[in-house]
Coordinates of C-alpha atoms and ligand atoms in Angstrom, one line a residue:
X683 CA -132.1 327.1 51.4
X684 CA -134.8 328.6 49.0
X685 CA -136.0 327.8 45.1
X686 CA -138.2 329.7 44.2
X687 CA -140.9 330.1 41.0
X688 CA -142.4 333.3 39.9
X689 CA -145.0 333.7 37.5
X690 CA -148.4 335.4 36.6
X691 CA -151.8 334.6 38.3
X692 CA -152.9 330.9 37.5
X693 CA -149.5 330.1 35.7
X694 CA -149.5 326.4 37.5
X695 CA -146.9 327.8 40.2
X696 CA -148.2 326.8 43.3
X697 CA -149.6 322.9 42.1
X698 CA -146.1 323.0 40.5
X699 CA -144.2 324.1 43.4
X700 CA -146.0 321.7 45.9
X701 CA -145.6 318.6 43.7
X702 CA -141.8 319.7 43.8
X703 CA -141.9 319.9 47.5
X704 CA -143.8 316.6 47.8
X705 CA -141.7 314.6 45.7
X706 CA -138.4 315.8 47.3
X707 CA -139.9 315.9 50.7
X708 CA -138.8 319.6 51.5
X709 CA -141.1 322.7 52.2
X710 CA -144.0 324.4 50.4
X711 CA -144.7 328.3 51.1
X712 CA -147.4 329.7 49.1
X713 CA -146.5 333.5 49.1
X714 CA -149.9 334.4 47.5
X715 CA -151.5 333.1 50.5
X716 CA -150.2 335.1 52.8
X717 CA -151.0 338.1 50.6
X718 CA -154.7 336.6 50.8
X719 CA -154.2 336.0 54.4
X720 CA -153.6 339.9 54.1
X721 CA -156.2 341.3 52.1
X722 CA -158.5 338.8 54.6
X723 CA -157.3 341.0 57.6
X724 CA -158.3 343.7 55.1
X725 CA -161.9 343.0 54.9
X726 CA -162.0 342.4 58.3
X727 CA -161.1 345.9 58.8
X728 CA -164.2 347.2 56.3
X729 CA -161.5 347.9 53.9
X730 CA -160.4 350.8 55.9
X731 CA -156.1 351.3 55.6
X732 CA -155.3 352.8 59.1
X733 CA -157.6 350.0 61.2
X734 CA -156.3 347.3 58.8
X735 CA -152.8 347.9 59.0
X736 CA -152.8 348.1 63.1
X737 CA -154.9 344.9 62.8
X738 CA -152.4 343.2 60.8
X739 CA -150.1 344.4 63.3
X740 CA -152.4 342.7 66.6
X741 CA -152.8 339.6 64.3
X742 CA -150.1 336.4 63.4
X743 CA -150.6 334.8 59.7
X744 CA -148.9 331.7 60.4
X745 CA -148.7 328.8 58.0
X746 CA -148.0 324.8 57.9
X747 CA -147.4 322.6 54.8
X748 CA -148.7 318.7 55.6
X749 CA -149.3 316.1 54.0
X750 CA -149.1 318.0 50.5
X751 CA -151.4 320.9 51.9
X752 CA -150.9 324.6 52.5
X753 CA -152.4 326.0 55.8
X754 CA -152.9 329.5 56.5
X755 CA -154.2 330.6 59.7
X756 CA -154.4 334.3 61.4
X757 CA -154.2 333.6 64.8
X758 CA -155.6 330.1 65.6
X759 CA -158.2 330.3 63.1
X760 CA -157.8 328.3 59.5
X761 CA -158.3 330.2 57.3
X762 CA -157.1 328.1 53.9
X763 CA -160.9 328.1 52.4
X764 CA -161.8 331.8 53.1
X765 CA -159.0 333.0 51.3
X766 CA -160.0 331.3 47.7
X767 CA -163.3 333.3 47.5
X768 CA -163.8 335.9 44.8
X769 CA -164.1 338.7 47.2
X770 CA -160.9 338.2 48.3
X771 CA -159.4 337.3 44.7
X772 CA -160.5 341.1 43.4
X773 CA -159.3 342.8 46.4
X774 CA -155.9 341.4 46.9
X775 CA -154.0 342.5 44.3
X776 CA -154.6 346.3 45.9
X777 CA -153.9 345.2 49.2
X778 CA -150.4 343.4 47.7
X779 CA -149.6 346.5 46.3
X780 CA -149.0 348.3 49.7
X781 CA -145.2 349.0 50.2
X782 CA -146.5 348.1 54.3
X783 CA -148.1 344.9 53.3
X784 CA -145.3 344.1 51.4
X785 CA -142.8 344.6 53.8
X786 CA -144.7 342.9 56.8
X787 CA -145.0 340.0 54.3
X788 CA -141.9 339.8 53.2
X789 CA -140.2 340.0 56.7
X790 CA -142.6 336.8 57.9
X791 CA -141.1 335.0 54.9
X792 CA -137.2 335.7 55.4
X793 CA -137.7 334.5 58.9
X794 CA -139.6 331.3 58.1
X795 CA -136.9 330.2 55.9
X796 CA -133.8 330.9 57.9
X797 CA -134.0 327.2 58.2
X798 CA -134.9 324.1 56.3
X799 CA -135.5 323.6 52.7
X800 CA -137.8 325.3 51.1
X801 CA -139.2 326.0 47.5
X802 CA -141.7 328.9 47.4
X803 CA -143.8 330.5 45.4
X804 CA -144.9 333.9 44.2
X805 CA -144.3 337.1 41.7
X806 CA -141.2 338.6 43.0
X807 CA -139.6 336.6 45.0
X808 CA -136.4 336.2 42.7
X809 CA -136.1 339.6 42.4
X810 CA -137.6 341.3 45.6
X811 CA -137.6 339.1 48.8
X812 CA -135.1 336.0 48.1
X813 CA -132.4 337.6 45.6
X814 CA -130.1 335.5 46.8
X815 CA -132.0 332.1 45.8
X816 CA -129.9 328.9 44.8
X817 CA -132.8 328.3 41.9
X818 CA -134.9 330.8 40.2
X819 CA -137.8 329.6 37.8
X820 CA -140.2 331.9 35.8
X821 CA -143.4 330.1 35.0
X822 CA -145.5 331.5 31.9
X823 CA -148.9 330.3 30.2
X824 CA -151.1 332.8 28.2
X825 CA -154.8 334.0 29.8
X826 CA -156.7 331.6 28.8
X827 CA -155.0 328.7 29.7
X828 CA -154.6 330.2 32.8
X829 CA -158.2 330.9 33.7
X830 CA -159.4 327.1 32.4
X831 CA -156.9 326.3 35.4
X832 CA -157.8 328.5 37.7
X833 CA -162.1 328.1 37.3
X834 CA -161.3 324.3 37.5
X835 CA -159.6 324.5 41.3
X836 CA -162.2 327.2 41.7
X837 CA -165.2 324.5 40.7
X838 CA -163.6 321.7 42.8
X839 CA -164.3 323.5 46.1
X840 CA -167.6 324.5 45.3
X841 CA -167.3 328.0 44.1
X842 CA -169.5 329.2 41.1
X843 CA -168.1 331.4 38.7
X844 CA -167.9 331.9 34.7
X845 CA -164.6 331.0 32.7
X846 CA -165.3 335.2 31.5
X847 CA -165.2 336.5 35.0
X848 CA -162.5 334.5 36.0
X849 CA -160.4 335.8 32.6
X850 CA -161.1 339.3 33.7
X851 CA -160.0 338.5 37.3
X852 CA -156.6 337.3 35.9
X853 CA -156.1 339.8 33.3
X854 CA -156.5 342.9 35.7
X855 CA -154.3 340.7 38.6
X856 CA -151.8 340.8 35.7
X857 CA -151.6 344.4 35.1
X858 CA -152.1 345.6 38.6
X859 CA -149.4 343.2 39.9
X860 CA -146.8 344.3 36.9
X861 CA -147.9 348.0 37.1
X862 CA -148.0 348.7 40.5
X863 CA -144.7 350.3 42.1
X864 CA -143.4 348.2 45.0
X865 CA -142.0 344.8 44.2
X866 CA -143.8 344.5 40.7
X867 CA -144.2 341.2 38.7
X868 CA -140.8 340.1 37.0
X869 CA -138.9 337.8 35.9
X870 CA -135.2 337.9 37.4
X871 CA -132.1 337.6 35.0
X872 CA -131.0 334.5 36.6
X873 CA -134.5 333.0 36.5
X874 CA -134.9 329.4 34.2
X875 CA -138.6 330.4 31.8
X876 CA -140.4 327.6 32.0
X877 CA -143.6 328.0 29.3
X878 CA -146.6 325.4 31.2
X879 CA -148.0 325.5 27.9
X880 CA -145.2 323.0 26.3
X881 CA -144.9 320.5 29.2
X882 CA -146.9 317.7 30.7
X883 CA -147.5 318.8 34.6
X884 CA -145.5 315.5 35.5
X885 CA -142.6 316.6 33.0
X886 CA -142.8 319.7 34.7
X887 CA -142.2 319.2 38.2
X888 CA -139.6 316.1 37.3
X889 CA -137.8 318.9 35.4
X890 CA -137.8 321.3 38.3
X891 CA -137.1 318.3 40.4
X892 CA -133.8 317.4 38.9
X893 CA -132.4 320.8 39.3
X894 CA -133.0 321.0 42.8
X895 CA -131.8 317.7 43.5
X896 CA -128.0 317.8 43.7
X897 CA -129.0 321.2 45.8
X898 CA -129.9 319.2 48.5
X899 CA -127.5 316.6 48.3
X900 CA -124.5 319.1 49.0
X901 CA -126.9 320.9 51.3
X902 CA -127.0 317.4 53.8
Ligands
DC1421 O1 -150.7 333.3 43.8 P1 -152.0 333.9 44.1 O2 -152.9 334.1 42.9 O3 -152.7 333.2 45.2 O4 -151.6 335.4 44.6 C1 -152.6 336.3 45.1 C2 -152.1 337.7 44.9 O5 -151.0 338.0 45.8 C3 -151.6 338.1 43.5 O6 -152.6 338.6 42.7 C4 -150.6 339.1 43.8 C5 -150.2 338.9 45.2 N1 -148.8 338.4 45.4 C6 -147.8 339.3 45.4 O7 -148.0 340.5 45.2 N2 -146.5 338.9 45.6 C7 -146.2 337.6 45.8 N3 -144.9 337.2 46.0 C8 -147.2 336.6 45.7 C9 -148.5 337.0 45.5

């Protein structure tokens, strides 16, 4: 069974999603990781499409949620840190925009979740990859709010950046990931909007909470 939250860059999915997934005691998958995982491989390549996408091919991303944290490895290696650097924040929105990526992505994810509970995370997963969720939320929160969030958990492991370049990063993330024409940004009809501006974090995730709740319930 999947929930899942959309939203913009920095919108307070994923800490959202994870304190969901905590406090229930289901699963966590962090689709923008993957896609990082991804544009990772990417680099790894030189940034050169035909050698990335057969190395993408040789290599596994795999993933673990444990005690509250998201994993990502490709291949044995954890890769969790390497993921959250700048280089790879202003490159992966390009590399999520290939319809290959995409697909290679979105196949790992349909077969993770063939069983167990999970809630995920991600910009299209309500409309694109999971159509067919139980829950749908669509989390909002202007730029600016988004990039105070975002430099914060940027800070707190170590990397050094200004609260302009991060706006920048966020704001061309925005339009790239709602322009771009596989799988765009977007809400789905049946999605609940939740607006991170208006709630506490904890009345947030006790909100999401309760809906899920009788989901599992009549799941067991
Ligand atoms: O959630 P995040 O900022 O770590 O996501 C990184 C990038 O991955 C984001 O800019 C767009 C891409 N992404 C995507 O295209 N589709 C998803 N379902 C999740 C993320």
């Amino acid at each position: 069974m999947i929930v899942v939250i959309d939203g913009p860059a920095g919108s307070g999915k994923s800490s959202t999603a994870k304190a969901v997934a905590q406090q229930l005691g289901i699963q966590y998958l962090d689709s923008g990781a993957l896609y990082r995982a991804a544009t990772l491989v990417f680099i790894r390549a030189n940034e050169v499409t035909e050698a990335f996408l057969e190395l993408l091919k040789e290599n596994q991303i795999l993933f673990q949620f444990k005690e509250g944290n998201f994993e990502v490895f490709i291949d044995s290696e954890n890769v969790s840190e390497e993921i959250r650097t700048m280089e790879v924040s202003n490159l992966v929105s390009t590399v999520a925009s290939m319809p290959q990526v995409r697909a290679h992505i979105n196949r790992l994810m349909n077969k993770v979740v063939e069983d167990g509970m999970f809630i995920a995370d991600g910009r299209d997963l309500g409309t694109a990859v999971f159509p067919n969720a139980v829950l749908k939320f669509f989390m909002v929160a202007d730029a600016e709010t988004r990039a105070i969030r975002r430099l914060k958990d940027l800070k707190n492991t170590g990397v050094e950046v200004t609260l302009e370049d991060v706006i920048q990063n966020i704001e061309e993330r925005d339009h790239t990931d709602s322009n771009r024409a596989a799988d765009p940004l977007m809400k789905a009809n049946d999605a609940i909007e939740i607006d991170s501006g208006t709630f506490t974090f904890q009345e947030q995730v006790d909100f999401i909470s309760e809906k899920i709740k009788p989901l599992i319930q009549s799941h067991n």
